[in-house]
Amino acid sequence: MNELSELMPSLREDHVDRHADGMRDDLLRATELLERIAADRALLVPLPAPERQRFLDAVAQVFHPDAKARRNMVKATVRARKAALADRDDEVLQQTGIRALRRQTVFTTPNVYPPSDFTQHEVADPDFREAIVPQHCYVCKGKFTVVHHFYDQL
């Protein structure tokens, strides 16, 4: 589960988009203010000392947060990226025939001997499915990205 949905589970997608647009506008205004202050630090002189110090502390925290917060943010970002890739690959693997059979409650085995009028033919792959992260084949021990139409691990 990604960090945004853990923090705000009840948000709808359109609300998140509006929130991102509002945040983008706020960041642009804050960037312009910081650029003006960087060009002329005398703009901070009229502020009372406690307010000026609060502003400078906030800028310092954004620029260089404490080590634990920085590590947590990096870990959360990596976790979210890996989860997104795993979810994408899992969606592709869930489309294979063997996983469809695993989801069924009862599995009936086929007859041992084929019928007398049976002719064997190759099954054309109806969909080309490809995994993002290379998977590991348990038979040949190689890496693969093209997913077999029936087997999820070959």
PDB file of C-alpha atoms in Angstrom:
ATOM      1  CA  MET A   1       0.000   0.000   0.000  1.00  0.00           C
ATOM      2  CA  ASN A   2       1.448   3.346  -0.900  1.00  0.00           C
ATOM      3  CA  GLU A   3       2.177   6.030   1.658  1.00  0.00           C
ATOM      4  CA  LEU A   4      -0.449   8.496   0.362  1.00  0.00           C
ATOM      5  CA  SER A   5      -3.313   6.018   0.763  1.00  0.00           C
ATOM      6  CA  GLU A   6      -2.127   5.128   4.276  1.00  0.00           C
ATOM      7  CA  LEU A   7      -2.097   8.791   5.295  1.00  0.00           C
ATOM      8  CA  MET A   8      -5.338   9.784   3.577  1.00  0.00           C
ATOM      9  CA  PRO A   9      -7.433   6.666   2.808  1.00  0.00           C
ATOM     10  CA  SER A  10     -10.709   8.493   2.209  1.00  0.00           C
ATOM     11  CA  LEU A  11      -9.501  10.839  -0.534  1.00  0.00           C
ATOM     12  CA  ARG A  12     -11.009  10.466  -3.953  1.00  0.00           C
ATOM     13  CA  GLU A  13      -8.823  10.643  -7.029  1.00  0.00           C
ATOM     14  CA  ASP A  14     -10.212  13.991  -8.221  1.00  0.00           C
ATOM     15  CA  HIS A  15      -9.619  15.497  -4.785  1.00  0.00           C
ATOM     16  CA  VAL A  16      -5.997  14.300  -4.906  1.00  0.00           C
ATOM     17  CA  ASP A  17      -5.587  15.947  -8.329  1.00  0.00           C
ATOM     18  CA  ARG A  18      -7.030  19.239  -7.041  1.00  0.00           C
ATOM     19  CA  HIS A  19      -4.827  18.996  -3.953  1.00  0.00           C
ATOM     20  CA  ALA A  20      -1.750  18.428  -6.141  1.00  0.00           C
ATOM     21  CA  ASP A  21      -2.638  21.446  -8.295  1.00  0.00           C
ATOM     22  CA  GLY A  22      -3.081  23.628  -5.191  1.00  0.00           C
ATOM     23  CA  MET A  23       0.201  22.331  -3.772  1.00  0.00           C
ATOM     24  CA  ARG A  24       1.963  23.094  -7.054  1.00  0.00           C
ATOM     25  CA  ASP A  25       0.697  26.688  -6.940  1.00  0.00           C
ATOM     26  CA  ASP A  26       1.815  27.058  -3.306  1.00  0.00           C
ATOM     27  CA  LEU A  27       5.256  25.684  -4.164  1.00  0.00           C
ATOM     28  CA  LEU A  28       5.644  28.085  -7.083  1.00  0.00           C
ATOM     29  CA  ARG A  29       4.790  31.056  -4.850  1.00  0.00           C
ATOM     30  CA  ALA A  30       7.148  29.805  -2.121  1.00  0.00           C
ATOM     31  CA  THR A  31       9.927  29.325  -4.681  1.00  0.00           C
ATOM     32  CA  GLU A  32       9.485  32.863  -5.979  1.00  0.00           C
ATOM     33  CA  LEU A  33       9.605  34.219  -2.407  1.00  0.00           C
ATOM     34  CA  LEU A  34      12.759  32.259  -1.584  1.00  0.00           C
ATOM     35  CA  GLU A  35      14.426  33.442  -4.792  1.00  0.00           C
ATOM     36  CA  ARG A  36      13.629  37.076  -3.902  1.00  0.00           C
ATOM     37  CA  ILE A  37      15.031  36.576  -0.385  1.00  0.00           C
ATOM     38  CA  ALA A  38      18.147  34.858  -1.778  1.00  0.00           C
ATOM     39  CA  ALA A  39      18.717  37.844  -4.064  1.00  0.00           C
ATOM     40  CA  ASP A  40      18.185  40.372  -1.238  1.00  0.00           C
ATOM     41  CA  ARG A  41      18.428  39.112   2.350  1.00  0.00           C
ATOM     42  CA  ALA A  42      17.556  42.584   3.575  1.00  0.00           C
ATOM     43  CA  LEU A  43      13.900  41.639   2.988  1.00  0.00           C
ATOM     44  CA  LEU A  44      14.061  39.666   6.272  1.00  0.00           C
ATOM     45  CA  VAL A  45      15.216  42.647   8.364  1.00  0.00           C
ATOM     46  CA  PRO A  46      11.754  44.167   9.034  1.00  0.00           C
ATOM     47  CA  LEU A  47      10.484  40.856  10.464  1.00  0.00           C
ATOM     48  CA  PRO A  48      10.543  40.398  14.245  1.00  0.00           C
ATOM     49  CA  ALA A  49      13.408  38.142  15.359  1.00  0.00           C
ATOM     50  CA  PRO A  50      11.233  35.145  16.432  1.00  0.00           C
ATOM     51  CA  GLU A  51       9.349  35.108  13.102  1.00  0.00           C
ATOM     52  CA  ARG A  52      12.566  35.463  11.107  1.00  0.00           C
ATOM     53  CA  GLN A  53      14.149  32.600  13.069  1.00  0.00           C
ATOM     54  CA  ARG A  54      11.055  30.423  12.568  1.00  0.00           C
ATOM     55  CA  PHE A  55      11.226  31.072   8.815  1.00  0.00           C
ATOM     56  CA  LEU A  56      14.936  30.265   8.645  1.00  0.00           C
ATOM     57  CA  ASP A  57      14.460  27.094  10.710  1.00  0.00           C
ATOM     58  CA  ALA A  58      11.675  25.916   8.384  1.00  0.00           C
ATOM     59  CA  VAL A  59      13.868  26.523   5.319  1.00  0.00           C
ATOM     60  CA  ALA A  60      16.732  24.646   6.977  1.00  0.00           C
ATOM     61  CA  GLN A  61      14.472  21.678   7.810  1.00  0.00           C
ATOM     62  CA  VAL A  62      13.322  21.451   4.188  1.00  0.00           C
ATOM     63  CA  PHE A  63      16.838  21.802   2.815  1.00  0.00           C
ATOM     64  CA  HIS A  64      18.510  19.464   5.282  1.00  0.00           C
ATOM     65  CA  PRO A  65      16.095  17.401   7.410  1.00  0.00           C
ATOM     66  CA  ASP A  66      17.401  15.278  10.215  1.00  0.00           C
ATOM     67  CA  ALA A  67      18.995  12.000   9.130  1.00  0.00           C
ATOM     68  CA  LYS A  68      16.201   9.764  10.415  1.00  0.00           C
ATOM     69  CA  ALA A  69      13.468  11.674   8.545  1.00  0.00           C
ATOM     70  CA  ARG A  70      15.553  11.679   5.355  1.00  0.00           C
ATOM     71  CA  ARG A  71      16.150   7.897   5.600  1.00  0.00           C
ATOM     72  CA  ASN A  72      12.455   7.260   6.251  1.00  0.00           C
ATOM     73  CA  MET A  73      11.479   9.341   3.222  1.00  0.00           C
ATOM     74  CA  VAL A  74      13.943   7.518   0.958  1.00  0.00           C
ATOM     75  CA  LYS A  75      12.783   4.121   2.252  1.00  0.00           C
ATOM     76  CA  ALA A  76       9.126   5.037   1.740  1.00  0.00           C
ATOM     77  CA  THR A  77       9.854   6.186  -1.817  1.00  0.00           C
ATOM     78  CA  VAL A  78      11.733   2.986  -2.659  1.00  0.00           C
ATOM     79  CA  ARG A  79       9.003   0.868  -1.036  1.00  0.00           C
ATOM     80  CA  ALA A  80       6.286   2.632  -3.035  1.00  0.00           C
ATOM     81  CA  ARG A  81       8.193   2.243  -6.309  1.00  0.00           C
ATOM     82  CA  LYS A  82       8.844  -1.482  -5.698  1.00  0.00           C
ATOM     83  CA  ALA A  83       5.219  -2.053  -4.681  1.00  0.00           C
ATOM     84  CA  ALA A  84       3.992  -0.391  -7.883  1.00  0.00           C
ATOM     85  CA  LEU A  85       6.250  -2.609  -9.998  1.00  0.00           C
ATOM     86  CA  ALA A  86       5.218  -5.721  -8.071  1.00  0.00           C
ATOM     87  CA  ASP A  87       1.522  -4.836  -8.430  1.00  0.00           C
ATOM     88  CA  ARG A  88       1.942  -4.353 -12.188  1.00  0.00           C
ATOM     89  CA  ASP A  89       3.734  -7.695 -12.550  1.00  0.00           C
ATOM     90  CA  ASP A  90       1.204  -9.445 -10.322  1.00  0.00           C
ATOM     91  CA  GLU A  91      -1.629  -8.198 -12.557  1.00  0.00           C
ATOM     92  CA  VAL A  92       0.131  -9.735 -15.570  1.00  0.00           C
ATOM     93  CA  LEU A  93       0.805 -13.011 -13.741  1.00  0.00           C
ATOM     94  CA  GLN A  94      -2.816 -13.225 -12.530  1.00  0.00           C
ATOM     95  CA  GLN A  95      -3.897 -13.493 -16.180  1.00  0.00           C
ATOM     96  CA  THR A  96      -2.071 -16.807 -16.699  1.00  0.00           C
ATOM     97  CA  GLY A  97      -4.063 -19.998 -16.984  1.00  0.00           C
ATOM     98  CA  ILE A  98      -2.560 -21.771 -13.987  1.00  0.00           C
ATOM     99  CA  ARG A  99      -3.470 -18.959 -11.599  1.00  0.00           C
ATOM    100  CA  ALA A 100      -7.015 -18.953 -12.949  1.00  0.00           C
ATOM    101  CA  LEU A 101      -7.201 -22.660 -12.122  1.00  0.00           C
ATOM    102  CA  ARG A 102      -5.745 -22.023  -8.660  1.00  0.00           C
ATOM    103  CA  ARG A 103      -8.511 -19.509  -7.952  1.00  0.00           C
ATOM    104  CA  GLN A 104     -11.180 -22.098  -8.730  1.00  0.00           C
ATOM    105  CA  THR A 105     -12.577 -24.060  -5.798  1.00  0.00           C
ATOM    106  CA  VAL A 106     -12.535 -27.460  -7.514  1.00  0.00           C
ATOM    107  CA  PHE A 107      -9.973 -28.752  -9.967  1.00  0.00           C
ATOM    108  CA  THR A 108     -10.819 -31.749 -12.129  1.00  0.00           C
ATOM    109  CA  THR A 109      -7.926 -33.612 -13.650  1.00  0.00           C
ATOM    110  CA  PRO A 110      -8.061 -34.391 -17.362  1.00  0.00           C
ATOM    111  CA  ASN A 111      -8.423 -37.933 -18.681  1.00  0.00           C
ATOM    112  CA  VAL A 112      -5.213 -39.944 -18.719  1.00  0.00           C
ATOM    113  CA  TYR A 113      -5.673 -41.046 -22.320  1.00  0.00           C
ATOM    114  CA  PRO A 114      -6.773 -38.631 -25.040  1.00  0.00           C
ATOM    115  CA  PRO A 115      -9.876 -39.477 -27.078  1.00  0.00           C
ATOM    116  CA  SER A 116      -9.337 -41.431 -30.310  1.00  0.00           C
ATOM    117  CA  ASP A 117     -10.245 -38.481 -32.568  1.00  0.00           C
ATOM    118  CA  PHE A 118      -7.911 -36.069 -30.743  1.00  0.00           C
ATOM    119  CA  THR A 119      -5.405 -34.036 -32.792  1.00  0.00           C
ATOM    120  CA  GLN A 120      -2.742 -31.977 -31.108  1.00  0.00           C
ATOM    121  CA  HIS A 121      -2.186 -28.397 -32.153  1.00  0.00           C
ATOM    122  CA  GLU A 122      -0.213 -25.507 -30.698  1.00  0.00           C
ATOM    123  CA  VAL A 123      -2.110 -22.926 -28.707  1.00  0.00           C
ATOM    124  CA  ALA A 124      -1.594 -19.426 -29.999  1.00  0.00           C
ATOM    125  CA  ASP A 125      -0.850 -16.939 -27.257  1.00  0.00           C
ATOM    126  CA  PRO A 126      -3.959 -14.717 -27.236  1.00  0.00           C
ATOM    127  CA  ASP A 127      -2.268 -11.860 -25.446  1.00  0.00           C
ATOM    128  CA  PHE A 128       1.334 -10.844 -25.363  1.00  0.00           C
ATOM    129  CA  ARG A 129       2.080 -10.364 -21.666  1.00  0.00           C
ATOM    130  CA  GLU A 130       5.342  -8.960 -20.444  1.00  0.00           C
ATOM    131  CA  ALA A 131       6.563  -8.433 -16.896  1.00  0.00           C
ATOM    132  CA  ILE A 132       8.370  -5.227 -15.978  1.00  0.00           C
ATOM    133  CA  VAL A 133      10.799  -6.826 -13.560  1.00  0.00           C
ATOM    134  CA  PRO A 134      12.601  -9.871 -15.005  1.00  0.00           C
ATOM    135  CA  GLN A 135      11.246 -13.052 -13.408  1.00  0.00           C
ATOM    136  CA  HIS A 136      13.308 -16.130 -12.498  1.00  0.00           C
ATOM    137  CA  CYS A 137      12.477 -19.397 -14.288  1.00  0.00           C
ATOM    138  CA  TYR A 138      12.658 -22.312 -11.877  1.00  0.00           C
ATOM    139  CA  VAL A 139      13.399 -24.782 -14.701  1.00  0.00           C
ATOM    140  CA  CYS A 140      16.203 -23.196 -16.725  1.00  0.00           C
ATOM    141  CA  LYS A 141      17.266 -20.751 -13.959  1.00  0.00           C
ATOM    142  CA  GLY A 142      17.255 -17.882 -16.466  1.00  0.00           C
ATOM    143  CA  LYS A 143      15.572 -14.498 -16.302  1.00  0.00           C
ATOM    144  CA  PHE A 144      12.518 -13.810 -18.466  1.00  0.00           C
ATOM    145  CA  THR A 145      10.062 -11.003 -19.096  1.00  0.00           C
ATOM    146  CA  VAL A 146       7.651 -12.624 -21.585  1.00  0.00           C
ATOM    147  CA  VAL A 147       5.021 -14.470 -19.551  1.00  0.00           C
ATOM    148  CA  HIS A 148       3.750 -17.859 -20.772  1.00  0.00           C
ATOM    149  CA  HIS A 149       0.028 -17.943 -21.516  1.00  0.00           C
ATOM    150  CA  PHE A 150      -0.575 -20.713 -18.945  1.00  0.00           C
ATOM    151  CA  TYR A 151       2.369 -21.000 -16.571  1.00  0.00           C
ATOM    152  CA  ASP A 152       3.174 -18.049 -14.365  1.00  0.00           C
ATOM    153  CA  GLN A 153       6.739 -19.115 -13.478  1.00  0.00           C
ATOM    154  CA  LEU A 154       8.054 -20.211 -16.885  1.00  0.00           C
TER     155      LEU A 154
END
